[in-house]
């Protein structure tokens, strides 16, 4: 639809009150998610190397935002780090948390056709049970010239080994990332770290064929081993 939309991320690769509600659909309870996110927030504060990486990635996202009319929507806002960097973003997540403004399922977006300027996410696609549903929804909801910008784990032979052996999340390179069957568990933090590598590197031509309006404008690998060695927000640190 005109201007390119950065559709795949790539570096190596985030209301008031205490929610205590249970939503149907296999996503678990908001209270359980909030507990995990509070632990991640504590790790963010305690791990300056991790915090610096994410702040650099958030700057990269902001630099690439489309300037077309419409909202910038963050999917999978987690513990609220990105809006601290870009307050204009609408923070959303699959369940209500203290850091979100709206509850949004990335695989079934509640936005009108061609209405959103930017969909941004950090470490989200590899958590989705059905990533193709996100891409179909993004193709529908983004305005002409709008952008989907994602920062996700990249599994090289070396970083993939680190993810498989030292990281708390699964990294399975043998799945079909375009399959309809679930590619991760139903929980909001279940994951397969290999998904984005499979989609935007090994499966790029198929991605282009399936969603031709989501033109892949940039793929960029950065940070090398810094993230897996840092342990991320929940893993074992192998470096300061």
PDB file of C-alpha atoms in Angstrom, residues 4-240:
ATOM      1  CA  UNK A   4       7.265   0.084   2.959  1.00  0.00           C
ATOM      2  CA  UNK A   5       6.498  -1.350   6.365  1.00  0.00           C
ATOM      3  CA  UNK A   6       9.339  -2.925   8.324  1.00  0.00           C
ATOM      4  CA  UNK A   7       7.670  -6.220   9.036  1.00  0.00           C
ATOM      5  CA  UNK A   8      10.204  -8.296  10.758  1.00  0.00           C
ATOM      6  CA  UNK A   9      12.444  -7.543  13.463  1.00  0.00           C
ATOM      7  CA  UNK A  10      15.424  -8.805  13.946  1.00  0.00           C
ATOM      8  CA  UNK A  11      18.030  -7.863  16.258  1.00  0.00           C
ATOM      9  CA  UNK A  12      18.998 -10.843  18.092  1.00  0.00           C
ATOM     10  CA  UNK A  13      17.303 -10.634  18.501  1.00  0.00           C
ATOM     11  CA  UNK A  14       7.856  -5.209  25.730  1.00  0.00           C
ATOM     12  CA  UNK A  15      -5.015   1.037  33.977  1.00  0.00           C
ATOM     13  CA  UNK A  16      -4.485   1.490  37.468  1.00  0.00           C
ATOM     14  CA  UNK A  17      -4.831  -0.996  40.286  1.00  0.00           C
ATOM     15  CA  UNK A  18      -4.059  -4.655  40.852  1.00  0.00           C
ATOM     16  CA  UNK A  19      -5.949  -6.881  38.388  1.00  0.00           C
ATOM     17  CA  UNK A  20      -7.160 -10.171  39.803  1.00  0.00           C
ATOM     18  CA  UNK A  21      -9.412 -11.501  37.079  1.00  0.00           C
ATOM     19  CA  UNK A  22      -9.391 -14.680  35.051  1.00  0.00           C
ATOM     20  CA  UNK A  23     -10.025 -14.512  31.313  1.00  0.00           C
ATOM     21  CA  UNK A  24     -11.159 -17.459  29.239  1.00  0.00           C
ATOM     22  CA  UNK A  25      -9.284 -18.713  26.201  1.00  0.00           C
ATOM     23  CA  UNK A  26      -6.304 -20.401  27.806  1.00  0.00           C
ATOM     24  CA  UNK A  27      -4.293 -17.279  28.554  1.00  0.00           C
ATOM     25  CA  UNK A  28      -4.166 -17.858  32.320  1.00  0.00           C
ATOM     26  CA  UNK A  29      -4.933 -15.262  34.961  1.00  0.00           C
ATOM     27  CA  UNK A  30      -4.000 -11.607  34.891  1.00  0.00           C
ATOM     28  CA  UNK A  31      -2.721 -11.925  38.467  1.00  0.00           C
ATOM     29  CA  UNK A  32      -0.258 -14.651  37.426  1.00  0.00           C
ATOM     30  CA  UNK A  33       0.949 -12.554  34.503  1.00  0.00           C
ATOM     31  CA  UNK A  34       1.380  -9.479  36.700  1.00  0.00           C
ATOM     32  CA  UNK A  35       3.464 -11.517  39.156  1.00  0.00           C
ATOM     33  CA  UNK A  36       5.799 -12.626  36.352  1.00  0.00           C
ATOM     34  CA  UNK A  37       6.016  -9.112  34.968  1.00  0.00           C
ATOM     35  CA  UNK A  38       6.864  -7.662  38.389  1.00  0.00           C
ATOM     36  CA  UNK A  39       9.739 -10.155  38.578  1.00  0.00           C
ATOM     37  CA  UNK A  40      10.869  -9.073  35.116  1.00  0.00           C
ATOM     38  CA  UNK A  41      10.678  -5.445  36.157  1.00  0.00           C
ATOM     39  CA  UNK A  42      12.876  -6.216  39.159  1.00  0.00           C
ATOM     40  CA  UNK A  43      15.381  -7.929  36.835  1.00  0.00           C
ATOM     41  CA  UNK A  44      15.271  -4.867  34.559  1.00  0.00           C
ATOM     42  CA  UNK A  45      16.254  -2.690  37.488  1.00  0.00           C
ATOM     43  CA  UNK A  46      18.941  -5.118  38.700  1.00  0.00           C
ATOM     44  CA  UNK A  47      20.579  -5.915  35.337  1.00  0.00           C
ATOM     45  CA  UNK A  48      22.036  -2.772  33.738  1.00  0.00           C
ATOM     46  CA  UNK A  49      23.345  -4.677  30.696  1.00  0.00           C
ATOM     47  CA  UNK A  50      19.858  -5.950  29.879  1.00  0.00           C
ATOM     48  CA  UNK A  51      18.318  -2.541  30.483  1.00  0.00           C
ATOM     49  CA  UNK A  52      20.847  -0.887  28.167  1.00  0.00           C
ATOM     50  CA  UNK A  53      20.125  -3.392  25.386  1.00  0.00           C
ATOM     51  CA  UNK A  54      16.389  -2.836  25.556  1.00  0.00           C
ATOM     52  CA  UNK A  55      16.755   0.939  25.682  1.00  0.00           C
ATOM     53  CA  UNK A  56      18.878   0.815  22.521  1.00  0.00           C
ATOM     54  CA  UNK A  57      16.254  -1.371  20.825  1.00  0.00           C
ATOM     55  CA  UNK A  58      13.459   0.966  21.861  1.00  0.00           C
ATOM     56  CA  UNK A  59      15.383   3.886  20.354  1.00  0.00           C
ATOM     57  CA  UNK A  60      15.731   1.884  17.140  1.00  0.00           C
ATOM     58  CA  UNK A  61      11.965   1.338  17.050  1.00  0.00           C
ATOM     59  CA  UNK A  62      11.182   5.030  17.617  1.00  0.00           C
ATOM     60  CA  UNK A  63      13.567   6.057  14.840  1.00  0.00           C
ATOM     61  CA  UNK A  64      11.640   3.867  12.393  1.00  0.00           C
ATOM     62  CA  UNK A  65       8.075   4.874  13.251  1.00  0.00           C
ATOM     63  CA  UNK A  66       5.907   5.851  10.297  1.00  0.00           C
ATOM     64  CA  UNK A  67       4.676   9.450  10.309  1.00  0.00           C
ATOM     65  CA  UNK A  68       1.262   8.690   8.773  1.00  0.00           C
ATOM     66  CA  UNK A  69      -1.873   9.624  10.766  1.00  0.00           C
ATOM     67  CA  UNK A  70      -3.054   7.125  13.350  1.00  0.00           C
ATOM     68  CA  UNK A  71      -2.051   5.596  16.648  1.00  0.00           C
ATOM     69  CA  UNK A  72       1.179   3.834  17.504  1.00  0.00           C
ATOM     70  CA  UNK A  73       0.096   0.671  19.298  1.00  0.00           C
ATOM     71  CA  UNK A  74       2.485  -1.448  21.320  1.00  0.00           C
ATOM     72  CA  UNK A  75       1.494  -5.105  21.415  1.00  0.00           C
ATOM     73  CA  UNK A  76       2.697  -7.123  24.398  1.00  0.00           C
ATOM     74  CA  UNK A  77       3.693  -4.130  26.512  1.00  0.00           C
ATOM     75  CA  UNK A  78       4.885  -6.300  29.398  1.00  0.00           C
ATOM     76  CA  UNK A  79       6.018  -4.228  32.367  1.00  0.00           C
ATOM     77  CA  UNK A  80       5.812  -0.937  30.519  1.00  0.00           C
ATOM     78  CA  UNK A  81       9.363  -0.170  29.413  1.00  0.00           C
ATOM     79  CA  UNK A  82       8.617   1.086  25.887  1.00  0.00           C
ATOM     80  CA  UNK A  83       6.050   3.787  26.797  1.00  0.00           C
ATOM     81  CA  UNK A  84       8.648   5.214  29.170  1.00  0.00           C
ATOM     82  CA  UNK A  85      10.734   5.741  26.031  1.00  0.00           C
ATOM     83  CA  UNK A  86       7.832   6.786  23.784  1.00  0.00           C
ATOM     84  CA  UNK A  87       4.871   8.013  25.883  1.00  0.00           C
ATOM     85  CA  UNK A  88       2.616   8.509  22.868  1.00  0.00           C
ATOM     86  CA  UNK A  89       2.386   4.746  22.300  1.00  0.00           C
ATOM     87  CA  UNK A  90      -0.810   2.971  23.339  1.00  0.00           C
ATOM     88  CA  UNK A  91       0.349   0.150  25.615  1.00  0.00           C
ATOM     89  CA  UNK A  92      -1.605  -3.112  25.228  1.00  0.00           C
ATOM     90  CA  UNK A  93      -1.308  -6.728  26.304  1.00  0.00           C
ATOM     91  CA  UNK A  94      -3.257  -9.976  26.098  1.00  0.00           C
ATOM     92  CA  UNK A  95      -4.434  -9.546  29.716  1.00  0.00           C
ATOM     93  CA  UNK A  96      -5.035  -6.384  31.769  1.00  0.00           C
ATOM     94  CA  UNK A  97      -2.031  -5.274  33.804  1.00  0.00           C
ATOM     95  CA  UNK A  98      -1.021  -2.075  35.638  1.00  0.00           C
ATOM     96  CA  UNK A  99       1.143  -1.126  32.622  1.00  0.00           C
ATOM     97  CA  UNK A 100      -1.487  -1.332  29.870  1.00  0.00           C
ATOM     98  CA  UNK A 101      -4.113   1.046  28.557  1.00  0.00           C
ATOM     99  CA  UNK A 102      -6.037  -1.569  26.574  1.00  0.00           C
ATOM    100  CA  UNK A 103      -6.386  -5.346  26.494  1.00  0.00           C
ATOM    101  CA  UNK A 104      -5.590  -6.534  22.966  1.00  0.00           C
ATOM    102  CA  UNK A 105      -5.024  -9.956  21.418  1.00  0.00           C
ATOM    103  CA  UNK A 106      -2.275  -9.601  18.800  1.00  0.00           C
ATOM    104  CA  UNK A 107      -3.883 -12.389  16.763  1.00  0.00           C
ATOM    105  CA  UNK A 108      -7.292 -10.631  16.645  1.00  0.00           C
ATOM    106  CA  UNK A 109      -6.775  -6.873  16.620  1.00  0.00           C
ATOM    107  CA  UNK A 110      -9.774  -4.721  17.624  1.00  0.00           C
ATOM    108  CA  UNK A 111      -8.879  -1.921  15.194  1.00  0.00           C
ATOM    109  CA  UNK A 112     -10.706  -0.817  12.067  1.00  0.00           C
ATOM    110  CA  UNK A 113      -9.248  -1.537   8.642  1.00  0.00           C
ATOM    111  CA  UNK A 114      -6.418   0.777   7.629  1.00  0.00           C
ATOM    112  CA  UNK A 115      -6.564   2.782  10.857  1.00  0.00           C
ATOM    113  CA  UNK A 116      -3.274   2.180  12.728  1.00  0.00           C
ATOM    114  CA  UNK A 117      -0.046   4.029  11.952  1.00  0.00           C
ATOM    115  CA  UNK A 118       2.361   1.686  13.732  1.00  0.00           C
ATOM    116  CA  UNK A 119       2.274  -1.695  15.422  1.00  0.00           C
ATOM    117  CA  UNK A 120       5.396  -2.068  17.554  1.00  0.00           C
ATOM    118  CA  UNK A 121       6.544  -4.929  19.713  1.00  0.00           C
ATOM    119  CA  UNK A 122       9.595  -6.146  21.589  1.00  0.00           C
ATOM    120  CA  UNK A 123       9.906  -9.895  22.193  1.00  0.00           C
ATOM    121  CA  UNK A 124       6.308 -10.650  21.212  1.00  0.00           C
ATOM    122  CA  UNK A 125       6.094 -12.609  17.943  1.00  0.00           C
ATOM    123  CA  UNK A 126       7.998 -15.590  19.328  1.00  0.00           C
ATOM    124  CA  UNK A 127       5.410 -15.834  22.141  1.00  0.00           C
ATOM    125  CA  UNK A 128       2.422 -16.097  19.800  1.00  0.00           C
ATOM    126  CA  UNK A 129       0.783 -19.489  19.249  1.00  0.00           C
ATOM    127  CA  UNK A 130      -0.179 -18.455  15.685  1.00  0.00           C
ATOM    128  CA  UNK A 131       2.133 -15.739  14.256  1.00  0.00           C
ATOM    129  CA  UNK A 132       0.441 -15.856  10.812  1.00  0.00           C
ATOM    130  CA  UNK A 133      -2.715 -14.474  12.412  1.00  0.00           C
ATOM    131  CA  UNK A 134      -0.801 -11.397  13.565  1.00  0.00           C
ATOM    132  CA  UNK A 135       0.530 -10.765  10.062  1.00  0.00           C
ATOM    133  CA  UNK A 136      -2.932 -11.081   8.517  1.00  0.00           C
ATOM    134  CA  UNK A 137      -4.318  -8.669  11.107  1.00  0.00           C
ATOM    135  CA  UNK A 138      -1.443  -6.226  10.601  1.00  0.00           C
ATOM    136  CA  UNK A 139      -2.000  -6.252   6.847  1.00  0.00           C
ATOM    137  CA  UNK A 140      -5.647  -5.399   7.478  1.00  0.00           C
ATOM    138  CA  UNK A 141      -5.288  -2.802  10.252  1.00  0.00           C
ATOM    139  CA  UNK A 142      -2.263  -0.765   9.170  1.00  0.00           C
ATOM    140  CA  UNK A 143      -2.786   2.406   7.201  1.00  0.00           C
ATOM    141  CA  UNK A 144      -1.069   2.778   3.813  1.00  0.00           C
ATOM    142  CA  UNK A 145       2.491   3.618   4.748  1.00  0.00           C
ATOM    143  CA  UNK A 146       2.028   2.232   8.258  1.00  0.00           C
ATOM    144  CA  UNK A 147       4.616  -0.015   9.812  1.00  0.00           C
ATOM    145  CA  UNK A 148       4.958  -3.160  11.856  1.00  0.00           C
ATOM    146  CA  UNK A 149       8.250  -2.934  13.757  1.00  0.00           C
ATOM    147  CA  UNK A 150       9.465  -5.839  15.864  1.00  0.00           C
ATOM    148  CA  UNK A 151      12.599  -6.653  17.819  1.00  0.00           C
ATOM    149  CA  UNK A 152      12.908 -10.402  18.367  1.00  0.00           C
ATOM    150  CA  UNK A 153      15.466 -13.119  19.186  1.00  0.00           C
ATOM    151  CA  UNK A 154      17.609 -14.258  16.270  1.00  0.00           C
ATOM    152  CA  UNK A 155      18.883 -17.836  16.372  1.00  0.00           C
ATOM    153  CA  UNK A 156      22.266 -18.130  14.681  1.00  0.00           C
ATOM    154  CA  UNK A 157      24.180 -21.393  15.186  1.00  0.00           C
ATOM    155  CA  UNK A 158      25.950 -19.806  18.161  1.00  0.00           C
ATOM    156  CA  UNK A 159      23.124 -17.810  19.748  1.00  0.00           C
ATOM    157  CA  UNK A 160      20.730 -20.694  19.068  1.00  0.00           C
ATOM    158  CA  UNK A 161      22.998 -22.968  21.113  1.00  0.00           C
ATOM    159  CA  UNK A 162      23.006 -20.391  23.918  1.00  0.00           C
ATOM    160  CA  UNK A 163      19.213 -20.105  23.836  1.00  0.00           C
ATOM    161  CA  UNK A 164      18.719 -23.865  23.868  1.00  0.00           C
ATOM    162  CA  UNK A 165      21.121 -24.565  26.717  1.00  0.00           C
ATOM    163  CA  UNK A 166      21.178 -21.444  28.892  1.00  0.00           C
ATOM    164  CA  UNK A 167      17.894 -19.600  28.326  1.00  0.00           C
ATOM    165  CA  UNK A 168      14.589 -20.285  30.047  1.00  0.00           C
ATOM    166  CA  UNK A 169      12.564 -20.300  26.807  1.00  0.00           C
ATOM    167  CA  UNK A 170      12.345 -23.007  24.147  1.00  0.00           C
ATOM    168  CA  UNK A 171      14.239 -22.553  20.866  1.00  0.00           C
ATOM    169  CA  UNK A 172      12.941 -25.217  18.461  1.00  0.00           C
ATOM    170  CA  UNK A 173      14.174 -24.714  14.862  1.00  0.00           C
ATOM    171  CA  UNK A 174      12.262 -27.691  13.481  1.00  0.00           C
ATOM    172  CA  UNK A 175       8.700 -26.323  13.591  1.00  0.00           C
ATOM    173  CA  UNK A 176       6.810 -24.963  10.589  1.00  0.00           C
ATOM    174  CA  UNK A 177       6.354 -21.271  11.506  1.00  0.00           C
ATOM    175  CA  UNK A 178       3.473 -20.892   9.040  1.00  0.00           C
ATOM    176  CA  UNK A 179       1.497 -23.856  10.375  1.00  0.00           C
ATOM    177  CA  UNK A 180      -1.985 -23.346  11.765  1.00  0.00           C
ATOM    178  CA  UNK A 181      -1.298 -25.554  14.758  1.00  0.00           C
ATOM    179  CA  UNK A 182      -0.077 -23.708  17.879  1.00  0.00           C
ATOM    180  CA  UNK A 183       3.651 -22.976  17.803  1.00  0.00           C
ATOM    181  CA  UNK A 184       3.949 -22.116  21.507  1.00  0.00           C
ATOM    182  CA  UNK A 185       1.909 -22.829  24.614  1.00  0.00           C
ATOM    183  CA  UNK A 186      -1.299 -20.981  25.530  1.00  0.00           C
ATOM    184  CA  UNK A 187       0.261 -18.894  28.296  1.00  0.00           C
ATOM    185  CA  UNK A 188       1.159 -15.268  27.477  1.00  0.00           C
ATOM    186  CA  UNK A 189       4.847 -15.926  28.240  1.00  0.00           C
ATOM    187  CA  UNK A 190       5.145 -19.327  26.551  1.00  0.00           C
ATOM    188  CA  UNK A 191       7.553 -19.063  23.630  1.00  0.00           C
ATOM    189  CA  UNK A 192       9.701 -20.491  20.855  1.00  0.00           C
ATOM    190  CA  UNK A 193      12.744 -18.273  20.334  1.00  0.00           C
ATOM    191  CA  UNK A 194      13.385 -19.698  16.858  1.00  0.00           C
ATOM    192  CA  UNK A 195      10.119 -18.520  15.271  1.00  0.00           C
ATOM    193  CA  UNK A 196      11.197 -15.161  13.891  1.00  0.00           C
ATOM    194  CA  UNK A 197      14.411 -16.590  12.434  1.00  0.00           C
ATOM    195  CA  UNK A 198      12.350 -19.256  10.690  1.00  0.00           C
ATOM    196  CA  UNK A 199       9.854 -16.712   9.341  1.00  0.00           C
ATOM    197  CA  UNK A 200      12.051 -13.815   8.236  1.00  0.00           C
ATOM    198  CA  UNK A 201      15.223 -15.606   7.226  1.00  0.00           C
ATOM    199  CA  UNK A 202      14.493 -19.190   6.211  1.00  0.00           C
ATOM    200  CA  UNK A 203      10.884 -18.498   5.194  1.00  0.00           C
ATOM    201  CA  UNK A 204      11.107 -14.953   3.849  1.00  0.00           C
ATOM    202  CA  UNK A 205       9.911 -15.747   0.307  1.00  0.00           C
ATOM    203  CA  UNK A 206       6.840 -17.535   1.631  1.00  0.00           C
ATOM    204  CA  UNK A 207       6.127 -14.619   3.977  1.00  0.00           C
ATOM    205  CA  UNK A 208       6.241 -12.243   1.006  1.00  0.00           C
ATOM    206  CA  UNK A 209       3.869 -14.444  -0.956  1.00  0.00           C
ATOM    207  CA  UNK A 210       1.372 -14.785   1.887  1.00  0.00           C
ATOM    208  CA  UNK A 211       1.264 -11.111   2.932  1.00  0.00           C
ATOM    209  CA  UNK A 212       2.331  -9.067  -0.102  1.00  0.00           C
ATOM    210  CA  UNK A 213       1.219  -5.762   1.422  1.00  0.00           C
ATOM    211  CA  UNK A 214       3.629  -6.228   4.351  1.00  0.00           C
ATOM    212  CA  UNK A 215       6.758  -5.296   2.491  1.00  0.00           C
ATOM    213  CA  UNK A 216       9.858  -6.254   4.458  1.00  0.00           C
ATOM    214  CA  UNK A 217      11.833  -3.026   4.383  1.00  0.00           C
ATOM    215  CA  UNK A 218      14.604  -3.980   6.811  1.00  0.00           C
ATOM    216  CA  UNK A 219      16.056  -6.976   8.569  1.00  0.00           C
ATOM    217  CA  UNK A 220      18.863  -6.259  10.966  1.00  0.00           C
ATOM    218  CA  UNK A 221      20.853  -8.486  13.287  1.00  0.00           C
ATOM    219  CA  UNK A 222      22.504  -6.776  16.224  1.00  0.00           C
ATOM    220  CA  UNK A 223      23.886  -7.242  19.732  1.00  0.00           C
ATOM    221  CA  UNK A 224      25.533 -10.555  18.752  1.00  0.00           C
ATOM    222  CA  UNK A 225      25.708 -12.710  21.902  1.00  0.00           C
ATOM    223  CA  UNK A 226      25.057  -9.873  24.330  1.00  0.00           C
ATOM    224  CA  UNK A 227      21.457 -10.804  25.066  1.00  0.00           C
ATOM    225  CA  UNK A 228      21.760 -14.590  25.569  1.00  0.00           C
ATOM    226  CA  UNK A 229      24.899 -14.039  27.655  1.00  0.00           C
ATOM    227  CA  UNK A 230      23.069 -11.448  29.776  1.00  0.00           C
ATOM    228  CA  UNK A 231      20.426 -14.008  30.710  1.00  0.00           C
ATOM    229  CA  UNK A 232      17.701 -11.610  29.649  1.00  0.00           C
ATOM    230  CA  UNK A 233      15.002 -10.865  32.189  1.00  0.00           C
ATOM    231  CA  UNK A 234      14.573 -14.368  33.565  1.00  0.00           C
ATOM    232  CA  UNK A 235      17.553 -16.524  32.569  1.00  0.00           C
ATOM    233  CA  UNK A 236      20.907 -17.278  34.152  1.00  0.00           C
ATOM    234  CA  UNK A 237      23.495 -14.570  33.591  1.00  0.00           C
ATOM    235  CA  UNK A 238      26.720 -15.648  31.886  1.00  0.00           C
ATOM    236  CA  UNK A 239      28.048 -12.079  31.762  1.00  0.00           C
ATOM    237  CA  UNK A 240      27.566  -8.987  33.964  1.00  0.00           C
TER     238      UNK A 240
END
